[in-house]
CSV table of C-alpha atoms in Angstrom, one decimal:
chain,number,residue,atom,x,y,z
A,1,LYS,CA,0.1,0.0,-0.1
A,2,ALA,CA,1.4,3.5,-0.8
A,3,GLY,CA,2.1,5.8,1.6
A,4,VAL,CA,1.5,9.3,2.3
A,5,THR,CA,2.8,11.6,-0.3
A,6,GLN,CA,3.2,15.0,-0.7
A,7,THR,CA,4.0,17.7,-3.6
A,8,PRO,CA,6.1,19.4,-4.2
A,9,ARG,CA,8.9,18.1,-2.0
A,10,TYR,CA,10.6,21.6,-2.0
A,11,LEU,CA,9.5,24.9,-2.7
A,12,ILE,CA,10.9,28.3,-2.9
A,13,LYS,CA,8.6,31.2,-2.7
A,14,THR,CA,8.8,35.0,-1.6
A,15,ARG,CA,7.6,37.1,0.7
A,16,GLY,CA,4.1,38.1,0.1
A,17,GLN,CA,3.3,35.3,-2.2
A,18,GLN,CA,1.0,32.1,-1.4
A,19,VAL,CA,1.4,28.6,-1.6
A,20,THR,CA,-0.4,25.5,-2.2
A,21,LEU,CA,0.7,22.2,-0.6
A,22,SER,CA,-0.8,19.0,-1.5
A,23,CYS,CA,-1.1,16.1,0.3
A,24,SER,CA,-2.5,12.3,-0.6
A,25,PRO,CA,-3.4,10.0,2.1
A,26,ILE,CA,-2.9,6.6,2.4
A,27,SER,CA,-5.7,4.6,0.5
A,28,GLY,CA,-8.7,4.4,2.7
A,29,HIS,CA,-7.5,6.9,5.2
A,30,ARG,CA,-10.3,9.5,5.9
A,31,SER,CA,-8.4,11.8,8.7
A,32,VAL,CA,-5.4,13.8,7.2
A,33,SER,CA,-3.5,16.3,9.8
A,34,TRP,CA,-0.9,19.0,9.1
A,35,TYR,CA,2.2,20.1,10.9
A,36,GLN,CA,4.6,22.8,10.6
A,37,GLN,CA,8.0,22.3,11.7
A,38,THR,CA,10.9,24.7,12.2
A,39,PRO,CA,13.9,24.4,14.5
A,40,GLY,CA,12.8,27.1,16.6
A,41,GLN,CA,9.3,26.0,17.5
A,42,GLY,CA,9.7,22.5,16.7
A,43,LEU,CA,6.9,20.5,15.3
A,44,GLN,CA,3.1,22.4,15.8
A,45,PHE,CA,-0.3,21.1,14.8
A,46,LEU,CA,-2.0,23.2,12.1
A,47,PHE,CA,-5.4,21.5,11.5
A,48,GLU,CA,-7.2,18.4,11.1
A,49,TYR,CA,-9.5,17.3,8.5
A,50,PHE,CA,-12.0,14.3,8.7
A,51,SER,CA,-14.3,13.7,5.7
A,52,GLU,CA,-14.0,16.7,4.5
A,53,THR,CA,-14.6,18.9,7.9
A,54,GLN,CA,-12.1,20.4,9.5
A,55,ARG,CA,-12.2,18.9,13.2
A,56,ASN,CA,-9.6,20.5,14.8
A,57,LYS,CA,-7.2,23.9,14.6
A,58,GLY,CA,-3.9,24.7,15.8
A,59,ASN,CA,-2.9,28.2,17.1
A,60,PHE,CA,-1.9,29.7,13.8
A,61,PRO,CA,-2.9,32.7,12.1
A,62,GLY,CA,-6.0,32.9,9.1
A,63,ARG,CA,-3.4,33.1,6.5
A,64,PHE,CA,-3.3,29.4,7.3
A,65,SER,CA,-6.0,27.2,5.8
A,66,GLY,CA,-6.6,24.1,4.2
A,67,ARG,CA,-9.7,21.6,3.3
A,68,GLN,CA,-10.1,18.2,2.1
A,69,PHE,CA,-11.8,16.9,-1.0
A,70,SER,CA,-14.2,14.0,-1.1
A,71,ASN,CA,-11.6,11.4,-1.7
A,72,SER,CA,-9.6,12.4,1.4
A,73,ARG,CA,-6.6,14.2,-0.3
A,74,SER,CA,-6.0,18.1,1.2
A,75,GLU,CA,-4.5,21.1,0.5
A,76,MET,CA,-3.0,23.7,2.9
A,77,ASN,CA,-3.0,27.2,1.6
A,78,VAL,CA,-0.6,29.8,3.2
A,79,SER,CA,-1.2,33.2,2.2
A,80,THR,CA,1.2,36.6,2.3
A,81,LEU,CA,4.2,34.5,2.8
A,82,GLU,CA,6.5,35.5,5.5
A,83,LEU,CA,10.1,34.8,6.3
A,84,GLY,CA,9.0,32.9,9.4
A,85,ASP,CA,6.7,30.9,7.3
A,86,SER,CA,10.0,28.8,6.1
A,87,ALA,CA,9.5,25.0,7.5
A,88,LEU,CA,9.1,21.6,6.9
A,89,TYR,CA,5.5,20.9,6.4
A,90,LEU,CA,4.5,17.6,7.5
A,91,CYS,CA,0.8,15.8,6.7
A,92,ALA,CA,-0.2,12.9,8.3
A,93,SER,CA,-3.6,10.5,7.7
A,94,SER,CA,-5.3,8.0,9.8
A,95,LEU,CA,-7.9,5.5,9.0
A,96,ALA,CA,-10.1,7.1,11.7
A,97,TRP,CA,-10.4,10.3,13.5
A,98,ARG,CA,-7.8,10.1,16.4
A,99,ASP,CA,-6.2,6.8,15.1
A,100,THR,CA,-2.5,6.3,14.4
A,101,GLN,CA,-1.1,8.9,12.2
A,102,TYR,CA,1.0,7.9,9.2
A,103,PHE,CA,3.4,11.0,7.9
A,104,GLY,CA,4.4,11.9,4.6
A,105,PRO,CA,8.1,12.8,3.6
A,106,GLY,CA,6.9,16.7,4.3
A,107,THR,CA,7.4,19.7,1.9
A,108,ARG,CA,9.9,22.0,2.6
A,109,LEU,CA,9.0,25.9,1.9
A,110,THR,CA,11.8,28.6,2.0
A,111,VAL,CA,10.3,31.9,2.2
A,112,LEU,CA,12.9,34.5,0.7
B,1,SER,CA,6.3,23.6,24.4
B,2,GLN,CA,2.2,23.9,24.7
B,3,GLN,CA,2.4,20.2,26.2
B,4,GLY,CA,5.4,17.9,26.2
B,5,GLU,CA,9.2,18.1,27.0
B,6,GLU,CA,11.7,15.4,26.4
B,7,ASP,CA,14.7,14.7,28.5
B,8,PRO,CA,17.5,14.2,27.4
B,9,GLN,CA,17.7,16.5,24.6
B,10,ALA,CA,20.5,14.6,23.2
B,11,LEU,CA,22.0,10.9,23.9
B,12,SER,CA,25.1,9.7,22.5
B,13,ILE,CA,25.8,5.8,23.3
B,14,GLN,CA,27.5,2.8,21.9
B,15,GLU,CA,26.1,0.6,19.3
B,16,GLY,CA,24.5,-2.6,21.7
B,17,GLU,CA,23.7,-0.3,24.9
B,18,ASN,CA,20.1,0.5,25.8
B,19,ALA,CA,18.9,4.2,25.3
B,20,THR,CA,16.2,5.4,27.5
B,21,MET,CA,14.5,8.7,26.5
B,22,ASN,CA,11.7,10.7,28.7
B,23,CYS,CA,8.6,12.7,28.0
B,24,SER,CA,6.5,14.7,30.3
B,25,TYR,CA,3.1,16.4,29.5
B,26,LYS,CA,1.0,18.9,31.3
B,27,THR,CA,-2.6,17.8,30.6
B,28,SER,CA,-4.7,14.7,30.8
B,29,ILE,CA,-4.6,12.5,27.1
B,30,ASN,CA,-6.4,9.8,25.9
B,31,ASN,CA,-2.9,8.6,24.2
B,32,LEU,CA,0.6,8.9,23.8
B,33,GLN,CA,2.7,8.3,20.5
B,34,TRP,CA,6.2,8.1,19.7
B,35,TYR,CA,7.7,8.8,16.5
B,36,ARG,CA,11.1,8.7,14.9
B,37,GLN,CA,12.7,10.8,12.7
B,38,ASN,CA,16.0,10.9,10.3
B,39,SER,CA,17.5,14.1,9.4
B,40,GLY,CA,14.8,16.3,9.1
B,41,ARG,CA,12.5,13.6,7.0
B,42,GLY,CA,9.0,12.5,7.9
B,43,LEU,CA,8.2,11.0,11.0
B,44,VAL,CA,8.0,7.4,11.6
B,45,HIS,CA,5.4,6.0,14.1
B,46,LEU,CA,6.7,3.7,16.4
B,47,ILE,CA,4.0,2.8,18.8
B,48,LEU,CA,0.9,3.9,20.3
B,49,ILE,CA,-0.1,3.7,24.2
B,50,ARG,CA,-3.4,4.9,25.5
B,51,SER,CA,-4.0,6.3,28.8
B,52,ASN,CA,-5.5,3.0,30.7
B,53,GLU,CA,-2.3,1.5,29.9
B,54,ARG,CA,0.8,1.1,31.7
B,55,GLU,CA,3.6,-0.5,29.5
B,56,LYS,CA,3.6,-2.0,25.7
B,57,HIS,CA,6.4,-3.4,23.7
B,58,SER,CA,7.1,-3.5,20.5
B,59,GLY,CA,10.2,-5.5,19.2
B,60,ARG,CA,13.2,-3.7,20.8
B,61,LEU,CA,10.9,-0.8,21.9
B,62,ARG,CA,9.4,-0.7,25.2
B,63,VAL,CA,7.0,2.1,26.3
B,64,THR,CA,5.8,2.8,30.2
B,65,LEU,CA,3.1,5.6,30.7
B,66,ASP,CA,2.2,6.8,34.4
B,67,THR,CA,-0.6,9.3,34.1
B,68,SER,CA,0.0,10.1,37.7
B,69,LYS,CA,2.9,11.6,37.0
B,70,LYS,CA,2.2,12.5,33.3
B,71,SER,CA,5.2,11.2,32.2
B,72,SER,CA,6.6,8.5,29.7
B,73,SER,CA,9.7,6.6,28.6
B,74,LEU,CA,10.8,5.0,25.6
B,75,LEU,CA,13.6,2.4,26.1
B,76,ILE,CA,15.3,0.8,22.7
B,77,THR,CA,17.4,-1.9,23.5
B,78,ALA,CA,20.4,-3.2,21.9
B,79,SER,CA,20.6,-0.3,20.1
B,80,ARG,CA,21.9,-0.2,16.2
B,81,ALA,CA,23.7,2.6,14.5
B,82,ALA,CA,20.3,2.6,12.3
B,83,ASP,CA,18.6,3.8,15.6
B,84,THR,CA,20.3,7.1,14.9
B,85,ALA,CA,17.5,9.8,14.6
B,86,SER,CA,15.4,12.3,16.6
B,87,TYR,CA,12.5,10.8,18.8
B,88,PHE,CA,9.3,12.5,19.6
B,89,CYS,CA,6.4,11.9,21.9
B,90,ALA,CA,3.0,13.4,20.9
B,91,THR,CA,-0.1,13.4,23.3
B,92,ASP,CA,-3.4,13.4,22.2
B,93,ASP,CA,-5.4,15.5,24.8
B,94,LEU,CA,-8.9,15.5,25.8
B,95,VAL,CA,-10.0,18.5,23.7
B,96,ASN,CA,-8.3,16.3,20.7
B,97,LYS,CA,-5.4,18.9,20.6
B,98,PHE,CA,-2.1,16.9,19.1
B,99,TYR,CA,1.0,18.0,20.8
B,100,PHE,CA,4.5,17.0,19.8
B,101,GLY,CA,7.5,17.2,22.6
B,102,SER,CA,10.5,18.9,21.7
B,103,GLY,CA,12.5,15.8,20.9
B,104,THR,CA,15.9,13.8,21.9
B,105,LYS,CA,18.5,13.6,19.5
B,106,LEU,CA,19.9,9.7,19.6
B,107,ASN,CA,23.3,9.1,18.4
B,108,VAL,CA,24.5,5.5,18.1
B,109,LYS,CA,27.9,5.3,17.6
B,110,PRO,CA,29.0,1.9,15.7
């Protein structure tokens, strides 16, 4: 069974731009969560989707948004990029809500 | 960290030795999970222990959970160079917030 895939793997943007990251969960998994990892703040929870509904949200500004499609694929959008948004963005999927999470390789975003 | 702190921050041992990492958290939890991450790549799930469990084993891994002390430990026995990685605990609290600890960097010298 294929694992969680994230695209793109690497991305370079400039301040003020917006970016969309994509995550394809493991086949059959209905829950997708997003995390931001930085050296200073560590791993921080962004949001979680289950059956196209946002079930939970971390403490991030409204510039960070996401959605989940009917096939469970998810996208995350960051608008008006700031230098501090440079990070590894990780997506995780699970079979059911609050189940064991399986992580993708991440998208490394660099904001210049 | 909002929830978990791990101890030690870094650990260096010889191959064959045991490695113990500790995780402390602040609020009541549904479960606690341990993950491994190699060189800034994605996380690999190691083990999940529920709040009503005290100990769990998986191969060379042994996890304990003490909810009265709000702490967990991960023991890796007979370590190998391939175990070199960062190890994170993650808690799923009662309001369904998921928090990761700051991680322990383990270096296993061959």
